[in-house]
Amino acid sequence: VTSIHDIPTPALLLDAALLEANIAAMSELLPGSRLRPHVKAHKCTAIARRQLAQGHRGFTCATLRELEGMAAAGLGHDLLLANEVVDVERIRHIASRDDARITFAVDSSETIAAAAAGGVREVLIDVNVGLPRCGCAPGDAGSLADQARTSGMQVRGVMGYEGHVVGLEDAAERRTRCEESMQLLLAAHAEVGGDLISAGGTGTFDSNTWATEIQAGSYVLMDTAYGRLGLPFVQAFWVWSTVVSVSEKYVVADCGLKSLGMDHGNPEIADAKVWFCSDEHITYAPSRPVSVGDRVRIAPSHVDPTMAYHQQIHVIAGENVEDTWDIDLRGW
Ligand SMILES: Cc1ncc(COP(=O)(O)O)c(C=O)c1O
C-alpha cells in the first residue's frame, strides 16, 4: 500500500468514504431518476459507476468527449448532452452507436438541423431561464419543438439550467429565484410537452421541486464555494501539495492556479490563511510551524476545473492510497 506521503505533488486526493457518503446522501433525497448526475464535475467514469450503483441510470454531460467516454464505458443507458453542438460529423459518430441512448439539447433552428443531420433521435428543448448562456426564449420553445418533430426527432421535454441561482448563499433567496426560473421553464414545457423537465444543480437540488429531474454534479466531491451553502454534502477531495519554501510570515507550497480551479476564489487550507496563488505556487500563512517538505491538503473553491486539470485522482482511506482512478472524460 502506498502512503499519501509517497506520491508526487501536486496531486488529487479523494476520500473514498466521504465520496460514498455524498453519493448515498443524495440518492436518499433524490432517488433513481429524480437525479441525472452531471459528469462534468468529476469527468471520471469510476465515479459515475458508483452513482449508477446507487440507482441513477441517466447522466448529464457537457461535452461530446464526455458523451463518447460514458458510452464507451458502458454507462450509456440514458445520456443527456445538456449543451449545444453543431459538429455534424461528431454528432453522427456518437448518434450511430447502438449501445447508448443519447438525447441532445437544442435551442435554435441551427442546432435542430445539426442534430437531425447527425441522425439524432431524441432532443430536449433548452430554455433560457435567466442565466445568460444557452437556451431559447421561453416563448420560442413550442415552435422549436414543432421544428424538431417535423425533422423526425422525438422531443422528450425541456431543460433550463438556473446557473445564476445555484450559488446564492441565502437559502430563501435561492428558493425564490429558483421558482421564478422554473415558472419560465414550466410555461415552455406547457408548449413543448414530453415527460422531462430537466434542471437544477447542487445548490438547488432540494429547493427545485418543479423539475422532474435534477442535474447536480458537484455534490459528489464538493468545493469551498458550495461548502458555504450548508448543504448535506462534505468536501471529499483535495489537492495534495508539498511545502517548498518557508519564510518568516508565510510558506509556499507547490500547487498553483494550474492545478486548481480559481474562478470561485482562492482555495482554503485548514488552520491557515491563503494569501494568493500563482502558476505553480500557493502562498499562505500557517497557524503552526511548517517545514520544507511538509505536505498540505488544499480545498479547491471550484471542483469542475480543478478535476479537469488533472489526469488522475488518488483514492485514499486515511493516509493510505487504495486506488488511483483515471479522470478519463477530460478534454473535448
Ligand atoms: C447544464 C448544467 N446543469 C447542471 C449543472 C449543475 O452542476 P453543479 O451541481 O455542479 O452545480 C451545471 C453546472 O454548471 C450545468 O452547466
Coordinates of C-alpha atoms and ligand atoms in Angstrom, one line a residue:
V1 CA 0.0 0.0 0.0
T2 CA 1.3 3.4 -0.9
S3 CA 1.2 6.2 1.6
I4 CA -0.1 9.7 0.5
H5 CA 3.4 10.9 1.6
D6 CA 5.0 9.0 -1.2
I7 CA 3.0 10.3 -4.2
P8 CA 4.4 13.2 -6.3
T9 CA 2.7 16.5 -5.9
P10 CA 0.6 18.4 -6.8
A11 CA -2.0 15.5 -6.9
L12 CA -5.6 15.0 -6.3
L13 CA -6.8 13.0 -3.2
L14 CA -10.3 11.6 -2.9
D15 CA -11.6 10.3 0.4
A16 CA -13.4 7.1 -0.6
A17 CA -15.7 7.0 2.5
L18 CA -16.7 10.7 2.1
L19 CA -17.4 10.1 -1.7
E20 CA -19.7 7.2 -0.9
A21 CA -21.4 9.3 1.9
N22 CA -22.1 12.1 -0.5
I23 CA -23.5 9.7 -3.2
A24 CA -25.6 7.9 -0.6
A25 CA -26.9 11.2 0.9
M26 CA -28.0 12.5 -2.5
S27 CA -29.6 9.2 -3.6
E28 CA -31.7 9.1 -0.5
L29 CA -33.0 12.6 -1.1
L30 CA -33.3 12.3 -4.9
P31 CA -33.5 8.6 -5.7
G32 CA -33.2 6.9 -9.1
S33 CA -34.4 9.0 -12.0
R34 CA -35.0 12.1 -9.8
L35 CA -31.3 12.7 -10.2
R36 CA -29.5 12.8 -13.5
P37 CA -25.9 13.3 -12.2
H38 CA -23.8 15.8 -14.2
V39 CA -20.5 14.1 -15.0
K40 CA -18.7 17.4 -15.9
A41 CA -18.0 17.9 -12.2
H42 CA -15.8 14.8 -11.9
K43 CA -15.1 13.7 -15.5
C44 CA -14.4 10.2 -14.2
T45 CA -16.2 7.0 -15.2
A46 CA -15.1 5.3 -12.0
I47 CA -17.2 7.8 -10.0
A48 CA -20.1 7.7 -12.5
R49 CA -20.1 3.9 -12.0
R50 CA -20.6 4.4 -8.2
Q51 CA -23.5 6.8 -8.9
L52 CA -25.1 4.2 -11.2
A53 CA -24.7 1.6 -8.5
Q54 CA -26.8 3.8 -6.3
G55 CA -29.6 3.7 -8.8
H56 CA -29.0 6.7 -11.1
R57 CA -29.1 5.3 -14.7
G58 CA -29.3 8.6 -16.5
F59 CA -26.4 11.1 -16.7
T60 CA -25.9 14.6 -17.8
C61 CA -22.9 15.5 -20.0
A62 CA -21.4 18.9 -21.1
T63 CA -19.1 17.8 -23.9
L64 CA -19.1 15.3 -26.8
R65 CA -16.0 13.8 -25.2
E66 CA -18.0 13.1 -22.0
L67 CA -20.8 11.5 -24.0
E68 CA -18.4 9.4 -26.0
G69 CA -16.4 8.3 -22.9
M70 CA -19.6 7.4 -20.9
A71 CA -21.0 5.4 -23.8
A72 CA -17.7 3.6 -24.3
A73 CA -17.6 2.7 -20.6
G74 CA -21.0 1.0 -20.8
L75 CA -22.7 3.9 -18.9
G76 CA -24.9 5.0 -21.8
H77 CA -28.3 3.9 -20.6
D78 CA -29.7 7.4 -20.9
L79 CA -27.2 10.2 -21.6
L80 CA -28.2 13.9 -22.0
L81 CA -25.9 16.3 -23.7
A82 CA -27.0 19.5 -21.8
N83 CA -25.2 21.7 -24.3
E84 CA -25.4 22.9 -27.8
V85 CA -23.3 21.4 -30.6
V86 CA -23.2 21.8 -34.4
D87 CA -20.4 19.4 -35.3
V88 CA -22.5 17.1 -37.6
E89 CA -19.6 14.6 -38.1
R90 CA -19.1 14.1 -34.4
I91 CA -22.8 14.1 -33.7
R92 CA -23.3 11.3 -36.4
H93 CA -20.4 9.3 -34.8
I94 CA -22.0 9.3 -31.4
A95 CA -25.6 9.1 -32.5
S96 CA -24.8 6.0 -34.6
R97 CA -23.8 3.9 -31.5
D98 CA -26.4 1.3 -30.8
D99 CA -25.2 0.8 -27.2
A100 CA -26.2 4.2 -25.9
R101 CA -29.4 6.2 -25.7
I102 CA -28.5 9.8 -26.3
T103 CA -30.6 13.0 -26.0
F104 CA -29.3 16.3 -27.3
A105 CA -30.3 19.8 -26.0
V106 CA -31.3 22.1 -28.9
D107 CA -32.1 25.8 -28.7
S108 CA -32.2 27.1 -32.3
S109 CA -33.1 26.1 -35.9
E110 CA -29.4 25.6 -36.5
T111 CA -28.8 23.1 -33.6
I112 CA -32.0 21.2 -34.6
A113 CA -30.7 21.0 -38.2
A114 CA -27.3 19.7 -37.0
A115 CA -28.9 17.1 -34.7
A116 CA -31.3 15.9 -37.5
A117 CA -28.4 15.8 -40.0
G118 CA -26.3 13.8 -37.5
G119 CA -29.1 11.2 -37.1
V120 CA -30.1 12.2 -33.5
R121 CA -33.3 10.6 -32.5
E122 CA -34.2 12.4 -29.3
V123 CA -33.9 16.0 -28.1
L124 CA -34.8 18.3 -25.3
I125 CA -35.6 22.0 -25.9
D126 CA -33.1 24.0 -23.9
V127 CA -34.8 27.1 -22.4
N128 CA -33.1 30.2 -21.1
V129 CA -34.4 30.6 -17.5
G130 CA -32.3 33.6 -16.6
L131 CA -28.6 32.5 -17.0
P132 CA -27.2 34.4 -19.9
R133 CA -25.9 31.3 -21.7
C134 CA -27.6 28.7 -23.9
G135 CA -31.3 28.3 -24.2
C136 CA -34.1 29.7 -26.3
A137 CA -36.5 32.4 -25.2
P138 CA -39.3 30.6 -23.3
G139 CA -41.9 31.8 -25.9
D140 CA -39.9 30.2 -28.8
A141 CA -39.8 26.7 -27.2
G142 CA -43.1 25.5 -28.7
S143 CA -42.2 26.3 -32.3
L144 CA -38.7 24.8 -31.9
A145 CA -40.3 21.6 -30.6
D146 CA -42.5 21.6 -33.7
Q147 CA -39.4 22.0 -35.9
A148 CA -37.7 19.2 -34.2
R149 CA -40.7 16.9 -34.6
T150 CA -41.0 17.9 -38.2
S151 CA -37.4 16.9 -38.7
G152 CA -38.2 13.4 -37.5
M153 CA -36.9 13.6 -33.9
Q154 CA -38.7 12.9 -30.7
V155 CA -38.9 15.7 -28.2
R156 CA -38.6 14.3 -24.6
G157 CA -39.3 17.7 -22.9
V158 CA -37.4 20.7 -21.8
M159 CA -34.3 21.7 -19.9
G160 CA -33.4 25.0 -18.3
Y161 CA -30.4 25.4 -16.0
E162 CA -30.7 28.1 -13.3
G163 CA -27.0 28.6 -13.0
H164 CA -27.4 32.2 -11.8
V165 CA -29.2 30.8 -8.7
V166 CA -27.3 27.7 -7.6
G167 CA -24.5 29.6 -5.8
L168 CA -26.6 32.1 -3.9
E169 CA -25.7 31.8 -0.2
D170 CA -29.1 32.7 1.2
A171 CA -31.4 29.6 1.1
A172 CA -34.7 31.6 1.0
E173 CA -33.4 33.7 -1.9
R174 CA -32.2 30.5 -3.7
R175 CA -35.7 29.1 -3.4
T176 CA -37.5 32.3 -4.6
R177 CA -35.2 32.9 -7.5
C178 CA -35.3 29.2 -8.4
E179 CA -39.1 29.3 -8.5
E180 CA -39.0 32.4 -10.8
S181 CA -36.8 30.5 -13.2
M182 CA -38.8 27.3 -13.1
Q183 CA -42.1 29.2 -13.8
L184 CA -40.4 30.1 -17.1
L185 CA -39.5 26.5 -17.7
L186 CA -42.9 25.2 -16.9
A187 CA -44.5 27.7 -19.2
A188 CA -42.2 26.5 -22.0
H189 CA -42.9 22.9 -21.1
A190 CA -46.7 23.5 -21.5
E191 CA -46.0 24.4 -25.1
V192 CA -43.4 21.7 -25.8
G193 CA -44.8 18.6 -24.0
G194 CA -42.8 15.5 -23.2
D195 CA -42.0 13.7 -19.9
L196 CA -38.8 15.5 -18.9
I197 CA -38.3 18.8 -17.1
S198 CA -34.6 18.7 -16.5
A199 CA -32.9 21.5 -14.4
G200 CA -31.1 22.2 -11.2
G201 CA -27.7 21.8 -9.7
T202 CA -26.1 21.1 -6.3
G203 CA -27.2 24.4 -4.9
T204 CA -30.8 23.9 -5.8
F205 CA -31.1 20.1 -5.6
D206 CA -33.7 20.4 -2.8
S207 CA -35.3 23.8 -3.5
N208 CA -36.0 22.9 -7.1
T209 CA -39.2 21.0 -6.7
W210 CA -40.6 21.8 -10.1
A211 CA -38.1 19.9 -12.3
T212 CA -38.8 16.2 -12.8
E213 CA -35.0 15.5 -12.6
I214 CA -32.1 17.4 -11.1
Q215 CA -28.7 17.7 -13.0
A216 CA -26.5 18.1 -9.9
G217 CA -22.8 17.2 -10.2
S218 CA -20.6 18.9 -7.7
Y219 CA -22.3 17.2 -4.7
V220 CA -20.1 14.1 -5.1
L221 CA -16.8 16.0 -4.4
M222 CA -17.9 19.4 -3.2
D223 CA -15.8 22.6 -3.1
T224 CA -15.4 25.6 -0.7
A225 CA -18.0 27.7 -2.6
Y226 CA -20.7 25.1 -2.3
G227 CA -19.4 24.4 1.3
R228 CA -20.8 27.8 2.4
L229 CA -24.4 26.9 1.5
G230 CA -25.0 24.5 4.4
L231 CA -25.8 21.5 2.1
P232 CA -25.8 17.9 3.3
F233 CA -22.6 17.1 1.4
V234 CA -19.0 17.3 2.5
Q235 CA -15.6 18.2 0.9
A236 CA -14.3 14.8 -0.3
F237 CA -11.3 15.8 -2.5
W238 CA -8.2 18.0 -2.1
V239 CA -5.1 19.0 -4.0
W240 CA -2.2 17.4 -2.1
S241 CA 0.8 19.7 -2.1
T242 CA 4.4 19.9 -0.8
V243 CA 5.8 22.9 1.1
V244 CA 8.8 24.1 -0.9
S245 CA 9.8 27.3 0.8
V246 CA 9.4 28.7 4.3
S247 CA 9.7 32.4 5.3
E248 CA 9.1 34.2 8.5
K249 CA 5.5 35.2 7.8
Y250 CA 4.4 32.8 5.1
V251 CA 5.1 29.5 3.4
V252 CA 4.9 28.4 -0.2
A253 CA 3.7 25.0 -1.5
D254 CA 3.9 23.5 -5.0
C255 CA 0.3 23.9 -6.1
G256 CA -0.9 26.9 -8.0
L257 CA -3.6 28.0 -10.4
K258 CA -2.5 25.5 -13.0
S259 CA -3.7 22.7 -10.7
L260 CA -6.7 24.5 -9.1
G261 CA -9.9 26.0 -10.4
M262 CA -9.7 29.6 -9.2
D263 CA -12.8 31.2 -10.7
H264 CA -14.7 30.9 -7.4
G265 CA -11.8 32.5 -5.5
N266 CA -8.8 31.3 -3.5
P267 CA -8.7 27.7 -2.2
E268 CA -8.7 27.1 1.5
I269 CA -6.2 25.3 3.9
A270 CA -7.4 24.2 7.3
D271 CA -5.9 26.4 10.1
A272 CA -4.1 28.7 7.6
K273 CA -4.8 31.9 5.7
V274 CA -4.2 31.7 2.0
W275 CA -2.6 34.8 0.6
F276 CA -2.6 34.1 -3.1
C277 CA -1.8 31.6 -5.9
S278 CA 0.4 32.0 -8.9
D279 CA 1.1 29.5 -11.7
E280 CA 2.8 26.8 -9.7
H281 CA 2.7 28.1 -6.1
I282 CA 0.4 28.8 -3.2
T283 CA 1.5 31.3 -0.6
Y284 CA -0.2 31.1 2.8
A285 CA 0.2 31.9 6.5
P286 CA 0.1 28.8 8.6
S287 CA -1.1 28.9 12.3
R288 CA 1.6 26.5 13.4
P289 CA 5.3 25.9 12.4
V290 CA 5.8 24.3 9.0
S291 CA 9.0 22.9 7.4
V292 CA 10.1 22.5 3.9
G293 CA 9.0 19.0 2.7
D294 CA 5.8 19.0 4.8
R295 CA 2.6 18.1 2.9
V296 CA -0.6 20.0 2.9
R297 CA -4.2 19.5 1.8
I298 CA -5.7 22.3 -0.2
A299 CA -9.5 22.5 -0.6
P300 CA -10.4 23.9 -4.1
S301 CA -13.0 26.6 -4.5
H302 CA -14.4 25.1 -7.7
V303 CA -14.5 21.4 -8.3
D304 CA -15.1 21.2 -12.1
P305 CA -12.0 23.0 -13.4
T306 CA -9.8 21.5 -10.7
M307 CA -10.7 18.0 -11.8
A308 CA -10.2 18.9 -15.4
Y309 CA -6.6 20.0 -14.8
H310 CA -5.6 16.6 -13.5
Q311 CA -5.1 13.2 -15.2
Q312 CA -5.7 11.0 -12.1
I313 CA -7.2 11.1 -8.7
H314 CA -5.8 9.0 -5.8
V315 CA -8.5 7.3 -3.7
I316 CA -7.5 7.3 -0.1
A317 CA -8.5 5.8 3.3
G318 CA -6.8 7.7 6.0
E319 CA -3.2 8.1 4.8
N320 CA -3.2 5.1 2.5
V321 CA -3.7 5.3 -1.2
E322 CA -6.1 2.4 -2.0
D323 CA -6.5 3.0 -5.7
T324 CA -5.9 5.5 -8.5
W325 CA -8.6 6.5 -10.9
D326 CA -8.2 8.0 -14.3
I327 CA -10.0 11.3 -15.0
D328 CA -10.9 9.7 -18.3
L329 CA -13.6 12.2 -19.6
R330 CA -11.1 15.1 -19.8
G331 CA -10.6 17.1 -23.0
W332 CA -13.2 17.8 -25.7
Ligands
LIG1 C1 -26.4 22.5 -17.7 C2 -26.0 22.3 -16.2 N1 -26.7 21.6 -15.4 C3 -26.4 21.4 -14.1 C4 -25.3 22.0 -13.6 C5 -25.1 21.8 -12.1 O1 -23.9 21.4 -11.7 P1 -23.5 21.5 -10.2 O2 -24.3 20.6 -9.4 O3 -22.0 21.2 -10.2 O4 -23.7 22.9 -9.7 C6 -24.4 22.7 -14.4 C7 -23.2 23.3 -13.9 O5 -22.6 24.3 -14.4 C8 -24.8 22.9 -15.8 O6 -24.0 23.6 -16.6

